[in-house]
Short mmCIF file of C-alpha atoms in Angstrom, two decimals:
data_model
loop_
_atom_site.label_atom_id
_atom_site.label_comp_id
_atom_site.label_asym_id
_atom_site.label_seq_id
_atom_site.Cartn_x
_atom_site.Cartn_y
_atom_site.Cartn_z
CA GLU A 1075 7.55 16.70 36.26
CA ALA A 1076 4.23 18.51 34.39
CA PHE A 1077 3.60 15.15 32.33
CA TYR A 1078 0.16 14.49 32.82
CA GLY A 1079 0.25 10.61 32.59
CA ALA A 1080 2.27 7.85 34.80
CA PRO A 1081 5.85 8.57 34.60
CA GLY A 1082 8.68 6.41 32.12
CA THR A 1083 10.09 3.72 33.78
CA LEU A 1084 12.98 4.09 31.29
CA ASP A 1085 15.93 7.14 31.65
CA GLU A 1086 15.72 7.14 27.66
CA ILE A 1087 14.73 5.31 24.47
CA VAL A 1088 17.44 5.50 21.70
CA TYR A 1089 16.58 5.50 18.61
CA LEU A 1090 18.63 4.10 15.66
CA LEU A 1091 17.86 3.91 12.19
CA VAL A 1092 18.37 0.51 10.93
CA PRO A 1093 16.73 1.16 6.82
CA ASP A 1094 17.65 -2.15 5.76
CA ALA A 1095 14.59 -4.28 7.35
CA THR A 1096 16.88 -7.85 6.32
CA THR A 1097 19.40 -6.67 8.67
CA GLN A 1098 16.74 -5.50 11.69
CA PRO A 1099 17.19 -9.17 13.20
CA ALA A 1100 20.98 -9.39 13.55
CA ALA A 1101 20.51 -6.15 15.30
CA LEU A 1102 17.77 -8.29 17.42
CA GLU A 1103 19.66 -10.57 18.42
CA ASN A 1104 23.17 -9.12 18.47
CA GLY A 1105 21.97 -6.60 21.17
CA ASP A 1106 22.22 -3.50 19.82
CA VAL A 1107 18.60 -2.86 19.33
CA GLN A 1108 15.76 -4.60 21.33
CA VAL A 1109 12.63 -3.55 19.83
CA ILE A 1110 11.96 -3.47 15.92
CA SER A 1111 8.63 -2.91 14.14
CA PRO A 1112 9.53 -3.50 10.57
CA GLN A 1113 7.46 -4.69 7.95
CA PRO A 1114 7.14 -8.14 8.07
CA ASN A 1115 8.18 -10.93 5.05
CA ALA A 1116 8.05 -14.72 5.15
CA ASP A 1117 11.86 -14.59 5.40
CA LEU A 1118 12.36 -12.21 7.77
CA VAL A 1119 9.74 -13.93 10.19
CA ALA A 1120 11.13 -17.67 9.72
CA GLN A 1121 14.53 -15.14 11.46
CA LEU A 1122 12.84 -14.01 13.75
CA THR A 1123 11.75 -17.38 14.90
CA GLY A 1124 14.85 -18.69 14.84
CA ILE A 1125 16.03 -16.20 17.81
CA ALA A 1126 16.32 -17.45 21.69
CA GLY A 1127 15.04 -14.94 23.89
CA VAL A 1128 12.76 -13.14 21.53
CA SER A 1129 9.47 -12.59 20.86
CA SER A 1130 7.16 -11.09 18.00
CA SER A 1131 3.49 -11.08 17.14
CA ILE A 1132 1.92 -9.91 13.10
CA GLU A 1133 -1.73 -8.38 12.61
CA GLN A 1134 -3.97 -7.06 10.65
CA GLY A 1135 -3.08 -3.28 10.87
CA LEU A 1136 -4.61 -0.22 9.12
CA THR A 1137 -1.77 0.43 6.24
CA PHE A 1138 -2.45 -0.39 2.69
CA GLU A 1139 -0.65 -1.09 0.07
CA HIS A 1140 -1.99 -0.45 -3.67
CA TYR A 1141 -0.73 0.86 -6.95
CA ASP A 1142 -1.06 4.49 -7.93
CA PHE A 1143 -1.43 5.03 -12.04
CA ASN A 1144 -0.06 8.60 -13.31
CA GLN A 1145 -2.25 9.48 -15.63
CA ALA A 1146 0.83 12.38 -17.52
CA ASN A 1147 1.75 9.03 -18.63
CA LYS A 1148 0.24 8.20 -22.45
CA HIS A 1149 -0.59 5.09 -21.57
CA LEU A 1150 -1.93 5.39 -18.13
CA ALA A 1151 -4.41 8.44 -19.73
CA LYS A 1152 -6.23 5.84 -21.63
CA LEU A 1153 -9.15 4.30 -18.94
CA GLU A 1154 -8.81 0.99 -21.16
CA VAL A 1155 -5.13 0.84 -20.49
CA ARG A 1156 -5.62 0.94 -16.59
CA GLN A 1157 -8.25 -0.97 -16.44
CA ALA A 1158 -6.66 -4.01 -18.73
CA LEU A 1159 -3.64 -3.75 -15.78
CA ALA A 1160 -6.12 -4.44 -13.20
CA LEU A 1161 -7.48 -7.26 -15.32
CA CYS A 1162 -4.24 -8.76 -15.84
CA ILE A 1163 -3.01 -8.47 -12.14
CA ASP A 1164 -3.49 -11.84 -10.13
CA ARG A 1165 -3.87 -10.01 -6.66
CA GLU A 1166 -5.27 -13.26 -4.86
CA GLU A 1167 -1.39 -14.64 -5.71
CA ILE A 1168 0.17 -11.57 -5.25
CA VAL A 1169 -1.42 -12.20 -1.13
CA ALA A 1170 -0.60 -15.99 -1.52
CA THR A 1171 2.70 -15.83 -2.01
CA LEU A 1172 3.60 -12.96 0.14
CA VAL A 1173 1.61 -12.22 2.63
CA ALA A 1174 -0.63 -14.88 3.45
CA PRO A 1175 2.66 -17.53 4.73
CA ILE A 1176 2.98 -14.73 7.02
CA ASN A 1177 -0.86 -14.17 8.35
CA PRO A 1178 -2.68 -16.79 7.30
CA ASP A 1179 -6.28 -14.27 7.34
CA ALA A 1180 -4.89 -11.58 4.77
CA THR A 1181 -7.42 -11.12 2.28
CA VAL A 1182 -7.18 -9.37 -1.29
CA LEU A 1183 -8.06 -5.60 -0.26
CA ASN A 1184 -11.39 -4.16 -2.45
CA ASN A 1185 -12.21 -0.15 -1.03
CA HIS A 1186 -9.96 1.98 -1.13
CA ILE A 1187 -11.02 4.00 2.27
CA TYR A 1188 -11.66 1.11 4.40
CA VAL A 1189 -10.57 -1.48 5.55
CA PRO A 1190 -12.33 -5.17 6.20
CA SER A 1191 -12.18 -4.81 9.53
CA ALA A 1192 -14.57 -1.00 9.57
CA SER A 1193 -18.07 -1.88 9.87
CA ASP A 1194 -18.78 0.67 6.78
CA TYR A 1195 -15.91 -1.86 4.85
CA MET A 1196 -18.09 -2.66 1.34
CA ASP A 1197 -16.49 -4.31 -1.82
CA ASN A 1198 -16.90 -2.35 -4.73
CA SER A 1199 -14.64 -3.57 -7.23
CA ASP A 1200 -17.45 -4.75 -8.56
CA GLY A 1201 -15.93 -8.34 -9.12
CA LEU A 1202 -13.15 -7.56 -10.30
CA THR A 1203 -10.28 -10.69 -10.82
CA ARG A 1204 -7.63 -12.01 -13.77
CA ASP A 1205 -8.40 -11.92 -16.95
CA VAL A 1206 -5.65 -12.21 -19.81
CA ASP A 1207 -8.04 -12.22 -22.78
CA ALA A 1208 -10.58 -8.89 -21.16
CA ALA A 1209 -7.14 -7.37 -20.19
CA LYS A 1210 -6.06 -7.90 -24.54
CA ALA A 1211 -8.90 -7.40 -25.86
CA LEU A 1212 -9.21 -3.57 -23.79
CA LEU A 1213 -5.92 -2.97 -25.47
CA GLU A 1214 -7.28 -3.67 -28.97
CA GLY A 1215 -10.46 -1.78 -28.70
CA ALA A 1216 -7.80 1.16 -27.69
CA GLY A 1217 -6.34 0.83 -31.06
CA TYR A 1218 -3.10 -1.54 -29.32
CA THR A 1219 -1.92 -4.36 -31.56
CA MET A 1220 0.62 -6.97 -30.67
CA GLY A 1221 4.29 -5.97 -31.74
CA GLY A 1222 6.74 -8.74 -32.77
CA ASP A 1223 8.12 -8.99 -29.50
CA GLY A 1224 4.90 -9.65 -27.44
CA VAL A 1225 4.43 -5.87 -26.64
CA TYR A 1226 1.98 -3.96 -27.83
CA VAL A 1227 2.72 -0.94 -29.50
CA ASP A 1228 -0.45 2.54 -29.33
CA ALA A 1229 -0.76 4.24 -32.87
CA ASP A 1230 2.34 6.24 -32.30
CA GLY A 1231 4.42 3.00 -32.53
CA GLU A 1232 5.28 3.34 -28.89
CA ARG A 1233 6.10 -0.20 -26.97
CA LEU A 1234 3.61 -0.67 -23.91
CA SER A 1235 6.56 -0.13 -21.09
CA ILE A 1236 5.80 1.09 -18.00
CA ARG A 1237 8.01 1.65 -14.65
CA LEU A 1238 6.95 0.81 -11.52
CA GLY A 1239 8.42 2.58 -9.08
CA ARG A 1240 9.05 2.19 -5.44
CA ARG A 1241 11.49 2.66 -2.29
CA ASP A 1242 14.12 0.47 -2.32
CA PRO A 1243 15.04 -1.50 0.20
CA ASN A 1244 11.80 -3.37 0.66
CA PRO A 1245 11.95 -7.31 -0.25
CA ARG A 1246 8.22 -7.27 -0.04
CA ARG A 1247 8.08 -4.29 -2.91
CA GLN A 1248 10.52 -5.90 -5.20
CA SER A 1249 8.42 -9.14 -4.98
CA THR A 1250 5.34 -7.37 -5.54
CA ASN A 1251 6.76 -5.85 -8.56
CA GLU A 1252 7.88 -8.93 -10.16
CA LEU A 1253 5.06 -10.42 -10.09
CA PHE A 1254 3.41 -7.93 -11.18
CA ALA A 1255 5.53 -8.19 -14.32
CA GLU A 1256 5.13 -11.46 -14.85
CA GLN A 1257 1.29 -12.00 -14.79
CA CYS A 1258 1.02 -8.83 -17.08
CA ALA A 1259 2.97 -9.94 -19.66
CA GLU A 1260 1.02 -12.04 -20.83
CA ALA A 1261 -1.25 -9.25 -21.53
CA GLY A 1262 1.55 -7.72 -23.75
CA VAL A 1263 2.03 -5.39 -21.48
CA GLU A 1264 6.11 -4.43 -20.28
CA LEU A 1265 6.40 -3.16 -16.34
CA THR A 1266 9.88 -2.81 -15.46
CA ASP A 1267 11.11 -2.29 -11.77
CA ASP A 1268 12.11 0.86 -11.01
CA PRO A 1269 13.75 1.05 -7.51
CA ALA A 1270 15.13 4.06 -5.53
CA GLU A 1271 16.19 5.34 -2.04
CA ASP A 1272 14.35 8.51 -2.30
CA PHE A 1273 11.46 7.08 -4.50
CA ASN A 1274 8.74 8.26 -1.43
CA SER A 1275 11.16 11.31 -0.30
CA VAL A 1276 11.17 12.83 -3.43
CA ARG A 1277 9.95 10.75 -6.43
CA LEU A 1278 6.71 10.06 -4.98
CA SER A 1279 6.05 13.87 -4.60
CA ALA A 1280 6.92 14.70 -7.74
CA SER A 1281 4.91 12.68 -9.46
CA ASP A 1282 8.14 10.79 -11.00
CA TYR A 1283 6.51 7.13 -11.83
CA ASP A 1284 4.34 5.38 -14.18
CA ILE A 1285 2.99 3.80 -11.28
CA ALA A 1286 4.13 4.47 -8.19
CA LEU A 1287 3.65 1.13 -4.84
CA PHE A 1288 3.21 2.39 -1.75
CA ALA A 1289 1.07 2.80 1.51
CA TRP A 1290 -1.73 4.91 2.61
CA VAL A 1291 -3.21 4.93 6.05
CA ALA A 1292 -7.49 3.19 6.71
CA THR A 1293 -6.95 6.51 9.49
CA PRO A 1294 -10.88 6.53 11.05
CA PHE A 1295 -10.33 10.77 9.75
CA LEU A 1296 -12.10 9.64 6.36
CA SER A 1297 -11.54 14.22 5.28
CA SER A 1298 -7.87 13.45 5.36
CA ASN A 1299 -8.60 11.19 1.68
CA THR A 1300 -9.79 14.22 0.35
CA SER A 1301 -6.64 15.29 -0.51
CA LEU A 1302 -5.46 11.71 -2.58
CA TYR A 1303 -8.19 12.01 -5.24
CA VAL A 1304 -9.89 15.36 -5.49
CA PRO A 1305 -8.38 17.28 -8.15
CA GLY A 1306 -5.91 19.50 -7.39
CA GLY A 1307 -5.26 17.56 -3.78
CA GLY A 1308 -2.33 18.11 -2.15
CA GLN A 1309 -1.28 14.62 -1.79
CA ASN A 1310 -3.27 14.17 -5.47
CA TRP A 1311 0.44 12.76 -7.27
CA ASN A 1312 -0.63 10.12 -9.78
CA ASN A 1313 -2.52 13.76 -11.90
CA TYR A 1314 -6.58 12.40 -11.92
CA VAL A 1315 -9.69 14.57 -12.36
CA ASN A 1316 -12.75 13.34 -11.68
CA ASP A 1317 -14.53 16.83 -10.94
CA GLU A 1318 -17.92 14.63 -9.24
CA LEU A 1319 -15.53 13.73 -6.52
CA GLN A 1320 -14.92 17.39 -5.13
CA GLY A 1321 -18.84 17.83 -4.19
CA LEU A 1322 -19.23 14.33 -2.29
CA TYR A 1323 -16.22 15.05 -0.17
CA ASP A 1324 -17.98 17.93 0.30
CA GLN A 1325 -20.92 16.65 1.40
CA ALA A 1326 -19.64 13.79 2.92
CA ASN A 1327 -16.85 16.00 5.54
CA ALA A 1328 -19.60 17.71 6.49
CA GLU A 1329 -21.84 15.07 7.54
CA PHE A 1330 -22.57 13.44 11.14
CA ASP A 1331 -24.84 11.05 10.31
CA ALA A 1332 -22.11 8.35 9.85
CA ALA A 1333 -24.79 6.20 8.07
CA VAL A 1334 -24.76 8.52 5.16
CA ARG A 1335 -21.76 9.36 5.63
CA ALA A 1336 -20.11 6.13 5.18
CA ASP A 1337 -23.07 5.80 1.96
CA LEU A 1338 -20.74 9.19 0.34
CA MET A 1339 -17.61 7.81 1.19
CA ASN A 1340 -18.66 4.43 -0.55
CA GLN A 1341 -19.64 6.37 -3.48
CA ILE A 1342 -16.52 8.23 -3.64
CA ASP A 1343 -15.31 4.66 -3.74
CA ALA A 1344 -17.51 2.83 -6.34
CA ILE A 1345 -15.87 5.46 -8.35
CA LEU A 1346 -12.76 5.51 -7.93
CA TRP A 1347 -12.93 1.26 -8.82
CA ALA A 1348 -15.35 2.43 -11.92
CA ASP A 1349 -12.07 4.94 -13.14
CA MET A 1350 -9.30 2.57 -11.62
CA ALA A 1351 -7.78 5.30 -10.06
CA THR A 1352 -5.18 3.47 -8.31
CA LEU A 1353 -5.38 -0.40 -7.37
CA PRO A 1354 -5.65 -2.11 -3.76
CA LEU A 1355 -3.64 -4.59 -3.19
CA PHE A 1356 -3.92 -5.61 0.73
CA GLN A 1357 -3.76 -4.50 4.57
CA PHE A 1358 0.08 -4.98 6.09
CA GLN A 1359 1.11 -6.65 8.28
CA GLU A 1360 2.03 -5.71 11.00
CA MET A 1361 4.83 -7.19 13.27
CA VAL A 1362 6.46 -6.07 16.45
CA ALA A 1363 9.37 -7.72 17.80
CA TYR A 1364 11.19 -7.16 21.08
CA SER A 1365 13.72 -8.99 23.69
CA ASP A 1366 12.53 -10.61 26.44
CA THR A 1367 14.48 -8.22 28.53
CA VAL A 1368 11.90 -6.12 27.22
CA SER A 1369 8.49 -5.86 29.44
CA ASN A 1370 5.12 -4.55 27.93
CA VAL A 1371 5.89 -3.74 24.53
CA ILE A 1372 2.60 -3.82 22.96
CA PHE A 1373 1.74 -3.01 19.45
CA ASN A 1374 -0.70 -0.78 18.76
CA GLY A 1375 -2.21 -0.56 14.59
CA PRO A 1376 -3.11 2.90 14.39
CA LEU A 1377 -0.04 4.26 16.61
CA GLY A 1378 2.42 2.37 16.30
CA VAL A 1379 4.93 0.55 18.95
CA THR A 1380 6.18 3.46 20.90
CA TRP A 1381 2.21 4.49 21.48
CA ASN A 1382 2.85 2.86 25.48
CA ALA A 1383 6.96 3.34 26.03
CA ASN A 1384 6.24 5.44 29.27
CA GLU A 1385 5.93 1.16 30.35
CA TRP A 1386 8.56 0.17 28.79
CA ALA A 1387 10.69 -1.48 31.51
CA ILE A 1388 13.45 -3.29 31.22
CA THR A 1389 14.27 -6.38 33.19
CA ALA A 1390 17.86 -8.38 33.99
#
């Protein structure tokens, strides 16, 4: 009775956990659920398109996919190796293969803090594109030699073999890792998919990975980025250290002038690129699909699908 807004039209909303995105369309078609918001892929979109009485929409979201390089790994502790990985990956192909079929407007992301729709977005990647020869030159300059199996080895004779951690099941992330591995094999780097159901909940925060594929949110509360990148930050799970960042964040987080703050944030982003601490890939495509028996379902990027659930209604 004390709720400040308009009363909800539904008596209750039941949340049903359907962790496997591939089974969510069937749950929607069967009437087990009326609203879903899965991570979309081309197969999922095709499934939903073929279901009568279901509406769906896809938009560019504020969540973005990226690779984190754990510098506790002896190979990834070397800047040249991280830079070589950024050169052998083909982010354009990944977007064209996995994201553009869902949303033709999707693009490669070249900022760690802002998404392209933000007014302060700048491409600070210094024109990073795929260059396998340059990747090999970096590795050889760092003391790696090509092994007989086509994989580089370091001065200690250890193969340049790296795990790609991710949460499972997630078909799009599995495909992303497969493409990354295929692309970098040409540069003499062995990448192996290393999925786990508890990856995000357990292994990620324990830094139990070599390279992690997961998502951050380009939140309007920019100070929340601090813990991701400063030395000792609570979410700096990839053991990245650059003492210059703390001072820049201290300035940015206390700055009331939006233009000055954006300049400081883009200075931070440029350092992240130079250090190749993490590698942004693309924005998530946010999807909602719902039965036509439910009205007023509208996706809201920052707040998700239930932001206006008090306005949802069931029709016969």
